[in-house]
Amino acid sequence: MKQLFNLKYLAAFALLLLPLSAMSSGIDVAAPTEKVTNWPAISMFIIFVGFTLFITYWAAQRTKSAKDFYAAGGGITGMQNGLAIAGDYMSAASFLGITGMVYLKGYDGLIFAIGFLVGWPIILFLMSERLRNLGKFTFADVASYRFQQTPIRVLSAFGGIAVVILYLIAQMVGAGKLIELLFGLDFNYAVVMVGILIIAYVTFGGMLATTWVQIIKAVLLLSGATFIALAVMYNMDFSFETLFKTAVETRDGDMNILFSGGFVSDPVNAISLGIALMFGTAGLPHILMRFFTVPDAKEARKSVFYATGFIGYFYILAFIIGFGAIAMVVASEYMDGSKLIGGNNMAAIHLSHVVGGDYFLGFISAVAFATILAVVSGLTLAGASAISHDIYANVINKNATDEQETKVARFATIVIGALAILFGIGFKDQNIAFVVALAFTIAASANFPVLIMSMFWGNMTTRGAVIGGWLGLVSAVVMVILGPVVWTQILAMGDPIVPYKFPALFTVVIAFVGIWFFSITDNSARAKQDREGFEAQFIRSQTGIGAEGASSH
């Protein structure tokens, strides 16, 4: 009761914060120089945020155990989970980042959408059923199934947290820009407000609240994006030729927006980006966690099937919206000199005002913000579970009760929320789709190789998994830091030491080779036990019947 009492006051405070910030700014998104508050947009925004807080209040009453907190009690259906996974994927990086990338670079922006999508067949055909049969709460349960628990879980936790932090940065930047644009609130204050809301979502509602916010948000986002795309095509007489011709004319005849090569110009970066997006998809901790919310492997397969359809449809819409923004968002009221107000990431938001007016702007802004809140909640939950379940309950205190584990998870949520705020402010000038690509590089290099080889290669050993996984993680982090974006643009340290924006081509190979080499050269007693455990793991991965795990601590 005390928890629910506190939540009521937190929700009331959050709702009061929004209109107060709006009144203090008095800014109209459509014409910022007039200083007239856009109340239709703001009112819809407040209603939507209030509704998500109500869902959190409802979920808090049903979150009693660790299984409820991490996996929504395992009671989510395949269709519901498919929508929730799609909601996780249709994040700020997708809706704002990819449409902004298409607006900025034209056809090249589609590279991100295609890369994000092609990872799903790997999850569908190779991983989904085995994940559900082998795991409990996190992907580390699967990766460490037949291996020594402590070193594998520590590796998986660090890899998962690194991905979560980078992915969080992208969502927080998108949220801050959106609030800054809609309310005129300073970016830093906007990011802090978002951080407070997501801490409330995860701390009180757990996976159940996160899932239902994702489901509702996914439906509304698909509906809103469909309307924008149809409105764009209606204005272009439902002709792609007219759309592209108008976009080229708007860009003063620049035909480069219709061709690839302007964004990723050399083969190494192109291949690396593709590897990062494809394999990174199958290594995202907040996506992998969703397979533990369904009751069985059949529902897990359904989840991926539905999610793939929804996500593929959404990326088609994102491409149309991006070119529609080039063609239609040209009025001076959306521009500050030659730059789009709020940056390129706000192209879809400005386009929604062009095609639907103030109320539709409010609707899309509210949905985009709820998108960010829900995705950030899922990410924060994944990071918190890595700390509480993988580190605390399976390494530090192996006799921890559900209550102790959940308490640690809630404390970890606060810490991760604070880090998200700090990093969101630090990365505010970066394109959020690019920051997500860096997160995918880490996931592809550290999480995916260990996970996929643990499920399919019987000769893999604990030593091979640990050394290969750490090599992938460390090499990915170091090469990203020493690359053009962090070393040159963010840290301003001069020419990059690593010339490639996307080093996944090298780091993924390092991880796989490290796992292979240090496994085949391992002749220890532990290695023999690891190899003998593969048959039992294989049987359980196919049937769901067998021991929970055969590894020793």
Coordinates of C-alpha atoms in Angstrom, one line a residue:
M1 CA 0.0 0.0 0.0
K2 CA 2.8 2.4 0.8
Q3 CA 4.3 1.7 -2.7
L4 CA 1.0 2.6 -4.4
F5 CA 0.5 5.6 -2.2
N6 CA 3.9 7.0 -3.2
L7 CA 3.1 6.2 -6.9
K8 CA -0.1 8.3 -6.8
Y9 CA 1.9 11.4 -5.6
L10 CA 4.7 10.7 -8.1
A11 CA 2.1 10.5 -11.0
A12 CA 0.4 13.7 -9.8
F13 CA 3.8 15.5 -9.7
A14 CA 4.7 14.3 -13.1
L15 CA 1.4 15.5 -14.6
L16 CA 1.7 18.9 -12.9
L17 CA 5.2 19.3 -14.3
L18 CA 4.1 19.2 -17.9
P19 CA 1.6 22.1 -18.0
L20 CA 3.8 24.2 -15.7
S21 CA 6.7 23.8 -18.1
A22 CA 4.5 24.7 -21.0
M23 CA 3.1 27.9 -19.3
S24 CA 6.6 29.0 -18.4
S25 CA 7.8 28.7 -22.0
G26 CA 4.8 29.9 -24.0
I27 CA 6.1 28.5 -27.2
D28 CA 4.3 27.5 -30.4
V29 CA 5.9 24.7 -32.3
A30 CA 4.6 25.9 -35.6
A31 CA 5.8 29.5 -35.2
P32 CA 8.2 29.8 -32.3
T33 CA 8.6 33.5 -32.7
E34 CA 5.0 34.2 -31.8
K35 CA 5.3 32.9 -28.2
V36 CA 1.8 31.5 -28.2
T37 CA 1.3 28.2 -26.4
N38 CA 0.1 25.3 -28.5
W39 CA -2.5 24.1 -26.1
P40 CA -4.1 21.5 -28.4
A41 CA -0.8 19.7 -28.7
I42 CA 0.1 20.1 -25.1
S43 CA -3.3 18.8 -23.8
M44 CA -3.1 15.6 -25.9
F45 CA 0.5 15.2 -24.6
I46 CA -0.5 15.5 -21.0
I47 CA -3.5 13.1 -21.5
F48 CA -1.2 10.4 -23.0
V49 CA 1.4 10.7 -20.3
G50 CA -1.3 10.5 -17.7
F51 CA -2.7 7.4 -19.3
T52 CA 0.7 5.6 -19.2
L53 CA 1.1 6.5 -15.6
F54 CA -2.3 5.0 -14.9
I55 CA -1.1 1.8 -16.6
T56 CA 1.9 1.8 -14.3
Y57 CA -0.4 2.2 -11.3
W58 CA -2.5 -0.8 -12.5
A59 CA 0.6 -2.9 -13.1
A60 CA 2.1 -2.1 -9.7
Q61 CA -0.8 -3.8 -8.0
R62 CA -0.1 -7.0 -10.0
T63 CA 3.7 -7.0 -9.6
K64 CA 4.3 -9.2 -6.5
S65 CA 7.3 -11.5 -7.4
A66 CA 10.6 -11.5 -9.3
K67 CA 8.9 -13.3 -12.1
D68 CA 6.2 -10.6 -12.3
F69 CA 8.8 -7.9 -12.2
Y70 CA 11.2 -9.4 -14.9
A71 CA 8.8 -11.4 -17.1
A72 CA 5.2 -10.1 -16.4
G73 CA 4.5 -13.5 -14.8
G74 CA 5.0 -15.3 -18.2
G75 CA 1.4 -14.6 -19.1
I76 CA 1.7 -12.5 -22.3
T77 CA 0.4 -14.0 -25.5
G78 CA 2.3 -14.3 -28.8
M79 CA 0.3 -11.5 -30.5
Q80 CA 0.6 -9.2 -27.5
N81 CA 4.4 -9.9 -27.2
G82 CA 4.8 -9.4 -30.9
L83 CA 3.3 -5.9 -30.6
A84 CA 5.4 -5.2 -27.6
I85 CA 8.6 -6.3 -29.4
A86 CA 7.6 -4.1 -32.3
G87 CA 7.0 -1.3 -29.8
D88 CA 10.5 -1.8 -28.5
Y89 CA 11.9 -1.7 -32.0
M90 CA 9.8 1.3 -33.2
S91 CA 11.7 3.5 -30.8
A92 CA 12.8 7.1 -31.0
A93 CA 15.7 5.9 -33.2
S94 CA 13.3 4.4 -35.6
F95 CA 10.5 6.9 -35.8
L96 CA 12.5 10.1 -35.2
G97 CA 16.0 8.9 -36.1
I98 CA 15.4 7.0 -39.3
T99 CA 12.9 9.5 -40.7
G100 CA 15.4 12.2 -39.7
M101 CA 18.1 10.3 -41.5
V102 CA 16.0 9.9 -44.7
Y103 CA 15.2 13.7 -44.4
L104 CA 18.9 14.5 -44.2
K105 CA 20.4 11.9 -46.5
G106 CA 17.6 10.6 -48.7
Y107 CA 17.8 7.0 -49.8
D108 CA 20.8 6.3 -47.6
G109 CA 18.6 6.6 -44.6
L110 CA 16.9 3.4 -45.6
I111 CA 20.1 1.5 -44.9
F112 CA 19.4 1.7 -41.2
A113 CA 15.8 0.5 -41.6
I114 CA 16.9 -2.5 -43.8
G115 CA 19.7 -3.4 -41.4
F116 CA 17.4 -3.3 -38.4
L117 CA 14.9 -5.6 -40.1
V118 CA 17.2 -8.3 -41.5
G119 CA 18.2 -9.5 -38.0
W120 CA 14.8 -10.9 -37.3
P121 CA 15.1 -14.1 -39.4
I122 CA 18.0 -15.0 -37.2
I123 CA 15.9 -14.6 -34.1
L124 CA 12.9 -16.3 -35.7
F125 CA 14.5 -19.4 -37.1
L126 CA 17.6 -19.9 -34.9
M127 CA 16.9 -18.4 -31.5
S128 CA 13.4 -17.8 -30.3
E129 CA 12.3 -21.3 -29.4
R130 CA 15.6 -22.2 -27.7
L131 CA 15.6 -18.9 -25.8
R132 CA 12.2 -19.6 -24.3
N133 CA 13.0 -23.2 -23.4
L134 CA 16.4 -22.5 -21.9
G135 CA 16.0 -19.1 -20.2
K136 CA 14.2 -17.7 -17.2
F137 CA 14.6 -14.0 -16.9
T138 CA 17.6 -12.8 -18.9
F139 CA 19.7 -14.0 -21.9
A140 CA 22.5 -14.7 -19.5
D141 CA 20.4 -17.6 -18.3
V142 CA 20.8 -19.1 -21.8
A143 CA 24.4 -18.2 -22.4
S144 CA 25.5 -19.7 -19.0
Y145 CA 23.2 -22.8 -19.1
R146 CA 26.0 -25.5 -19.2
F147 CA 28.9 -23.3 -18.3
Q148 CA 30.5 -22.0 -15.1
Q149 CA 28.0 -19.4 -13.9
T150 CA 30.0 -16.6 -12.4
P151 CA 32.3 -15.6 -15.2
I152 CA 29.7 -16.0 -18.0
R153 CA 27.1 -14.0 -16.0
V154 CA 29.6 -11.2 -15.3
L155 CA 30.5 -11.0 -19.0
S156 CA 26.8 -11.1 -20.1
A157 CA 25.9 -8.4 -17.5
F158 CA 28.7 -6.0 -18.6
G159 CA 27.8 -6.6 -22.3
G160 CA 24.2 -6.0 -21.6
I161 CA 24.7 -2.9 -19.6
A162 CA 27.0 -1.4 -22.2
V163 CA 24.3 -1.9 -24.9
V164 CA 21.6 -0.6 -22.6
I165 CA 23.5 2.6 -21.8
L166 CA 24.2 3.4 -25.5
Y167 CA 20.7 2.6 -26.5
L168 CA 19.4 4.7 -23.6
I169 CA 21.4 7.7 -24.8
A170 CA 19.6 7.6 -28.2
Q171 CA 16.1 7.5 -26.5
M172 CA 16.9 10.2 -24.0
V173 CA 18.3 12.5 -26.7
G174 CA 15.1 12.0 -28.7
A175 CA 12.9 12.6 -25.7
G176 CA 14.8 15.8 -24.7
K177 CA 14.6 17.2 -28.3
L178 CA 10.8 16.4 -28.4
I179 CA 10.0 18.1 -25.1
E180 CA 12.3 21.0 -26.0
L181 CA 10.5 21.5 -29.2
L182 CA 6.9 21.0 -27.9
F183 CA 7.2 23.0 -24.7
G184 CA 10.2 25.2 -25.2
L185 CA 11.7 23.6 -22.1
D186 CA 15.4 23.6 -21.8
F187 CA 16.9 20.3 -23.2
N188 CA 18.6 19.4 -19.9
Y189 CA 15.5 19.9 -17.8
A190 CA 13.5 17.9 -20.4
V191 CA 15.9 14.9 -20.1
V192 CA 15.7 15.1 -16.3
M193 CA 11.9 14.9 -16.5
V194 CA 12.0 11.9 -18.8
G195 CA 14.5 10.2 -16.4
I196 CA 12.1 10.7 -13.5
L197 CA 9.2 9.2 -15.4
I198 CA 11.0 6.1 -16.6
I199 CA 12.3 5.4 -13.1
A200 CA 8.7 5.5 -11.9
Y201 CA 7.6 3.1 -14.7
V202 CA 10.1 0.5 -14.0
T203 CA 10.4 0.7 -10.2
F204 CA 6.6 0.4 -9.7
G205 CA 5.3 -1.4 -12.8
G206 CA 8.1 -3.7 -13.9
M207 CA 7.7 -5.7 -17.1
L208 CA 3.9 -5.8 -17.0
A209 CA 3.6 -2.0 -17.2
T210 CA 6.4 -1.8 -19.8
T211 CA 4.7 -4.4 -22.0
W212 CA 1.2 -2.8 -22.0
V213 CA 2.6 0.7 -22.6
Q214 CA 4.5 -0.8 -25.5
I215 CA 1.4 -2.6 -26.9
I216 CA -0.8 0.5 -26.8
K217 CA 1.9 2.8 -28.0
A218 CA 2.7 0.4 -31.0
V219 CA -0.9 0.4 -32.1
L220 CA -1.1 4.2 -31.9
L221 CA 2.2 4.8 -33.5
L222 CA 1.4 2.5 -36.5
S223 CA -1.9 4.3 -36.9
G224 CA -0.3 7.7 -36.7
A225 CA 2.5 6.8 -39.1
T226 CA 0.0 5.3 -41.5
F227 CA -2.0 8.5 -41.5
I228 CA 1.1 10.7 -42.2
A229 CA 2.2 8.4 -45.0
L230 CA -1.2 8.4 -46.6
A231 CA -1.5 12.1 -46.3
V232 CA 1.9 12.5 -48.0
M233 CA 0.9 10.2 -50.8
Y234 CA -2.5 12.0 -51.1
N235 CA -0.6 15.3 -51.6
M236 CA 1.6 13.6 -54.2
D237 CA -1.4 12.1 -56.1
F238 CA -0.3 8.6 -54.7
S239 CA 2.7 8.7 -57.1
F240 CA 6.2 7.9 -55.8
E241 CA 7.5 9.6 -59.0
T242 CA 5.9 12.8 -57.9
L243 CA 7.1 12.4 -54.3
F244 CA 10.7 11.9 -55.4
K245 CA 10.5 14.6 -58.0
T246 CA 9.2 17.1 -55.5
A247 CA 11.8 16.2 -53.0
V248 CA 14.6 16.7 -55.5
E249 CA 13.2 20.1 -56.5
T250 CA 13.0 21.1 -52.8
R251 CA 16.7 20.2 -52.4
D252 CA 17.6 22.5 -55.4
G253 CA 17.8 19.6 -57.8
D254 CA 20.1 17.5 -55.7
M255 CA 19.7 14.0 -57.2
N256 CA 22.1 12.4 -54.6
I257 CA 19.1 11.9 -52.2
L258 CA 17.8 9.2 -54.6
F259 CA 21.1 7.2 -54.6
S260 CA 23.2 5.3 -52.0
G261 CA 26.8 6.1 -51.1
G262 CA 26.5 9.5 -49.6
F263 CA 26.4 8.3 -46.0
V264 CA 28.3 5.0 -46.0
S265 CA 30.8 5.5 -48.9
D266 CA 33.4 2.8 -48.4
P267 CA 32.9 -1.0 -48.4
V268 CA 34.4 -1.6 -44.9
N269 CA 32.0 0.8 -43.2
A270 CA 29.0 -0.5 -45.2
I271 CA 29.7 -4.2 -44.3
S272 CA 30.4 -3.3 -40.7
L273 CA 27.2 -1.4 -40.4
G274 CA 25.2 -4.3 -41.9
I275 CA 26.9 -6.8 -39.5
A276 CA 26.2 -4.5 -36.5
L277 CA 22.5 -4.0 -37.3
M278 CA 21.9 -7.7 -38.3
F279 CA 23.7 -9.5 -35.5
G280 CA 23.2 -6.7 -33.0
T281 CA 19.4 -7.2 -33.3
A282 CA 19.9 -10.8 -32.0
G283 CA 22.0 -9.5 -29.1
L284 CA 19.8 -6.8 -27.6
P285 CA 19.1 -7.6 -24.0
H286 CA 15.8 -5.8 -23.8
I287 CA 14.5 -7.6 -26.9
L288 CA 15.8 -11.0 -25.7
M289 CA 14.1 -10.5 -22.3
R290 CA 10.7 -10.4 -24.1
F291 CA 10.9 -14.1 -25.0
F292 CA 10.6 -15.0 -21.3
T293 CA 7.2 -13.2 -20.9
V294 CA 5.3 -15.8 -23.0
P295 CA 4.2 -19.2 -21.6
D296 CA 5.9 -21.5 -24.1
A297 CA 8.1 -21.8 -27.3
K298 CA 5.1 -21.8 -29.6
E299 CA 4.1 -18.3 -28.4
A300 CA 7.7 -17.2 -28.7
R301 CA 7.8 -18.1 -32.4
K302 CA 4.4 -16.3 -32.8
S303 CA 5.9 -13.2 -31.1
V304 CA 8.7 -12.9 -33.7
F305 CA 6.3 -13.6 -36.6
Y306 CA 4.0 -10.8 -35.6
A307 CA 6.8 -8.5 -34.7
T308 CA 8.5 -8.9 -38.1
G309 CA 5.4 -8.0 -39.9
F310 CA 4.7 -4.9 -37.9
I311 CA 8.3 -3.7 -38.0
G312 CA 8.6 -4.2 -41.7
Y313 CA 5.4 -2.3 -42.4
F314 CA 6.6 0.5 -40.1
Y315 CA 9.9 1.0 -41.9
I316 CA 8.1 1.3 -45.2
L317 CA 6.1 4.1 -43.6
A318 CA 9.3 5.7 -42.2
F319 CA 10.8 5.9 -45.7
I320 CA 7.7 7.6 -47.1
I321 CA 7.6 10.0 -44.1
G322 CA 11.2 10.9 -44.5
F323 CA 10.9 11.8 -48.2
G324 CA 7.5 13.5 -47.4
A325 CA 9.4 15.7 -44.9
I326 CA 11.9 16.7 -47.7
A327 CA 9.0 17.5 -50.0
M328 CA 6.6 19.3 -47.7
V329 CA 8.4 20.7 -44.6
V330 CA 9.8 23.7 -46.4
A331 CA 8.0 26.7 -44.8
S332 CA 10.1 29.2 -42.9
E333 CA 8.0 28.6 -39.7
Y334 CA 9.8 25.1 -39.4
M335 CA 13.2 26.4 -40.2
D336 CA 15.8 28.4 -38.3
G337 CA 17.9 29.7 -41.1
S338 CA 18.7 26.7 -43.3
K339 CA 18.3 24.2 -40.4
L340 CA 15.2 22.4 -39.2
I341 CA 14.0 23.6 -35.8
G342 CA 14.8 20.9 -33.3
G343 CA 17.3 19.2 -35.7
N344 CA 16.7 16.6 -38.4
N345 CA 15.3 14.2 -35.8
M346 CA 12.2 16.4 -35.6
A347 CA 11.3 16.0 -39.3
A348 CA 8.4 13.6 -38.7
I349 CA 7.0 15.9 -35.9
H350 CA 7.0 18.9 -38.2
L351 CA 5.5 16.9 -41.0
S352 CA 2.6 15.8 -38.7
H353 CA 1.8 19.5 -38.2
V354 CA 1.8 20.1 -41.9
V355 CA -0.6 17.3 -42.7
G356 CA -2.8 17.3 -39.6
G357 CA -2.6 20.6 -37.7
D358 CA -2.2 21.2 -34.0
Y359 CA -4.2 18.3 -32.7
F360 CA -2.5 15.7 -34.8
L361 CA 0.9 17.3 -33.9
G362 CA -0.1 16.8 -30.3
F363 CA -1.1 13.2 -31.0
I364 CA 2.1 12.3 -32.8
S365 CA 4.2 14.1 -30.2
A366 CA 2.5 12.3 -27.4
V367 CA 2.9 8.9 -29.1
A368 CA 6.6 9.7 -29.9
F369 CA 7.1 10.6 -26.3
A370 CA 5.3 7.5 -25.1
T371 CA 7.4 5.5 -27.5
I372 CA 10.6 6.8 -25.9
L373 CA 9.2 6.2 -22.3
A374 CA 8.3 2.7 -23.1
V375 CA 11.5 1.8 -24.8
V376 CA 13.6 3.4 -22.1
S377 CA 11.6 1.5 -19.5
G378 CA 12.4 -1.8 -21.3
L379 CA 16.1 -0.8 -21.6
T380 CA 16.2 0.2 -17.9
L381 CA 14.5 -3.0 -16.9
A382 CA 17.1 -5.0 -18.9
G383 CA 20.0 -3.2 -17.3
A384 CA 18.5 -3.5 -13.8
S385 CA 17.9 -7.3 -14.3
A386 CA 21.5 -7.7 -15.4
I387 CA 22.7 -6.2 -12.1
S388 CA 20.1 -7.8 -9.8
H389 CA 19.6 -11.2 -11.4
D390 CA 22.9 -12.0 -13.1
I391 CA 25.3 -10.2 -10.8
Y392 CA 23.6 -10.0 -7.4
A393 CA 21.4 -13.2 -7.3
N394 CA 23.8 -15.5 -9.2
V395 CA 27.2 -14.2 -8.2
I396 CA 27.2 -12.0 -5.1
N397 CA 24.4 -13.6 -3.1
K398 CA 23.4 -16.9 -4.5
N399 CA 20.8 -17.5 -1.7
A400 CA 19.0 -14.2 -2.4
T401 CA 15.2 -14.2 -2.0
D402 CA 12.8 -12.9 -4.6
E403 CA 12.2 -9.9 -2.4
Q404 CA 15.9 -9.1 -2.0
E405 CA 16.5 -9.5 -5.8
T406 CA 13.6 -7.2 -6.7
K407 CA 14.8 -4.6 -4.2
V408 CA 18.2 -4.6 -5.8
A409 CA 16.6 -4.3 -9.3
R410 CA 14.6 -1.3 -8.2
F411 CA 17.8 0.4 -6.8
A412 CA 19.6 -0.4 -10.0
T413 CA 16.8 1.2 -11.9
I414 CA 17.4 4.5 -10.1
V415 CA 21.2 4.3 -10.9
I416 CA 20.6 3.5 -14.6
G417 CA 18.0 6.3 -14.8
A418 CA 20.5 8.8 -13.4
L419 CA 23.2 7.6 -15.9
A420 CA 20.7 7.9 -18.8
I421 CA 20.1 11.5 -17.8
L422 CA 23.8 12.3 -17.7
F423 CA 24.7 10.6 -21.0
G424 CA 21.6 12.0 -22.7
I425 CA 22.7 15.5 -22.0
G426 CA 26.3 14.7 -23.1
F427 CA 25.2 13.2 -26.5
K428 CA 22.5 15.7 -27.3
D429 CA 24.0 16.9 -30.6
Q430 CA 24.4 13.3 -32.1
N431 CA 22.0 11.8 -34.6
I432 CA 20.1 9.2 -32.5
A433 CA 20.0 6.6 -35.3
F434 CA 23.8 6.6 -35.4
V435 CA 24.1 6.3 -31.6
V436 CA 21.8 3.2 -31.8
A437 CA 24.1 1.8 -34.5
L438 CA 26.9 2.0 -31.9
A439 CA 24.8 0.1 -29.4
F440 CA 24.2 -2.6 -32.0
T441 CA 27.9 -2.9 -32.6
I442 CA 28.4 -3.7 -28.9
A443 CA 25.5 -6.2 -29.0
A444 CA 26.8 -7.9 -32.1
S445 CA 30.4 -8.2 -30.7
A446 CA 29.8 -9.1 -27.1
N447 CA 26.4 -10.7 -26.7
F448 CA 25.5 -12.4 -29.9
P449 CA 28.6 -14.6 -30.5
V450 CA 28.5 -16.0 -26.9
L451 CA 24.8 -16.6 -27.1
I452 CA 24.6 -18.2 -30.5
M453 CA 27.6 -20.4 -30.1
S454 CA 26.5 -21.6 -26.7
M455 CA 23.3 -22.9 -28.3
F456 CA 24.7 -24.5 -31.4
W457 CA 28.4 -25.5 -30.8
G458 CA 29.0 -28.4 -28.5
N459 CA 32.8 -27.9 -28.2
M460 CA 32.4 -24.4 -26.7
T461 CA 33.8 -24.1 -23.2
T462 CA 33.6 -21.7 -20.3
R463 CA 37.2 -20.4 -21.0
G464 CA 36.4 -19.9 -24.7
A465 CA 33.2 -18.1 -24.0
V466 CA 34.7 -15.8 -21.4
I467 CA 37.9 -14.8 -23.3
G468 CA 36.2 -14.5 -26.7
G469 CA 33.3 -12.5 -25.2
W470 CA 35.5 -10.1 -23.4
L471 CA 37.7 -9.7 -26.5
G472 CA 34.5 -8.8 -28.5
L473 CA 33.2 -6.4 -25.8
V474 CA 36.5 -4.6 -25.1
S475 CA 37.5 -4.3 -28.8
A476 CA 34.1 -2.9 -29.7
V477 CA 34.1 -0.3 -26.8
V478 CA 37.7 0.7 -27.5
M479 CA 37.3 1.0 -31.3
V480 CA 34.1 3.0 -30.9
I481 CA 35.8 5.4 -28.5
L482 CA 38.8 5.8 -30.8
G483 CA 36.6 6.2 -33.9
P484 CA 35.6 9.3 -35.8
V485 CA 32.4 10.1 -33.8
V486 CA 33.6 9.8 -30.1
W487 CA 37.3 10.6 -30.5
T488 CA 37.0 13.4 -33.0
Q489 CA 33.4 14.8 -32.8
I490 CA 32.6 14.4 -29.1
L491 CA 35.9 14.4 -27.4
A492 CA 37.6 16.8 -29.9
M493 CA 40.9 14.9 -29.7
G494 CA 41.9 15.4 -33.3
D495 CA 42.0 12.8 -36.1
P496 CA 40.5 9.4 -35.1
I497 CA 42.9 6.6 -34.3
V498 CA 40.4 4.1 -35.7
P499 CA 39.2 5.4 -39.1
Y500 CA 35.9 3.5 -39.2
K501 CA 32.6 4.7 -37.7
F502 CA 31.3 1.1 -37.5
P503 CA 34.0 -1.4 -36.4
A504 CA 31.7 -4.5 -36.2
L505 CA 33.4 -6.2 -39.1
F506 CA 36.5 -6.5 -37.0
T507 CA 35.1 -6.8 -33.5
V508 CA 32.6 -9.6 -34.3
V509 CA 35.3 -11.6 -36.1
I510 CA 37.6 -11.1 -33.0
A511 CA 34.8 -12.4 -30.7
F512 CA 34.0 -15.5 -32.8
V513 CA 37.7 -16.4 -33.4
G514 CA 38.5 -15.9 -29.7
I515 CA 35.6 -18.2 -28.7
W516 CA 36.7 -20.9 -31.2
F517 CA 40.4 -20.8 -30.5
F518 CA 40.3 -20.7 -26.7
S519 CA 37.6 -23.5 -26.7
I520 CA 39.5 -25.9 -28.9
T521 CA 42.7 -25.4 -26.9
D522 CA 40.9 -26.0 -23.6
N523 CA 41.6 -29.5 -22.2
S524 CA 40.7 -28.8 -18.6
A525 CA 38.3 -30.8 -16.5
R526 CA 35.8 -27.9 -16.7
A527 CA 36.0 -28.0 -20.5
K528 CA 35.1 -31.7 -20.4
Q529 CA 32.1 -31.0 -18.3
D530 CA 31.0 -28.1 -20.6
R531 CA 31.1 -30.4 -23.6
E532 CA 29.3 -33.2 -22.0
G533 CA 26.5 -30.8 -21.0
F534 CA 25.7 -29.9 -24.6
E535 CA 23.4 -32.9 -25.2
A536 CA 21.2 -32.2 -22.2
Q537 CA 21.1 -28.5 -23.2
F538 CA 20.1 -29.5 -26.8
I539 CA 17.3 -31.7 -25.6
R540 CA 15.9 -29.0 -23.3
S541 CA 16.2 -26.3 -26.0
Q542 CA 14.0 -28.5 -28.4
T543 CA 11.5 -29.8 -25.9
G544 CA 11.6 -27.5 -22.9
I545 CA 12.0 -30.6 -20.7
G546 CA 15.1 -31.1 -18.6
A547 CA 17.2 -29.6 -15.9
E548 CA 17.1 -25.8 -15.4
G549 CA 20.9 -25.7 -15.8
A550 CA 23.7 -28.1 -15.5
S551 CA 26.5 -25.7 -14.7
S552 CA 28.3 -25.3 -11.4
H553 CA 29.2 -22.0 -9.8

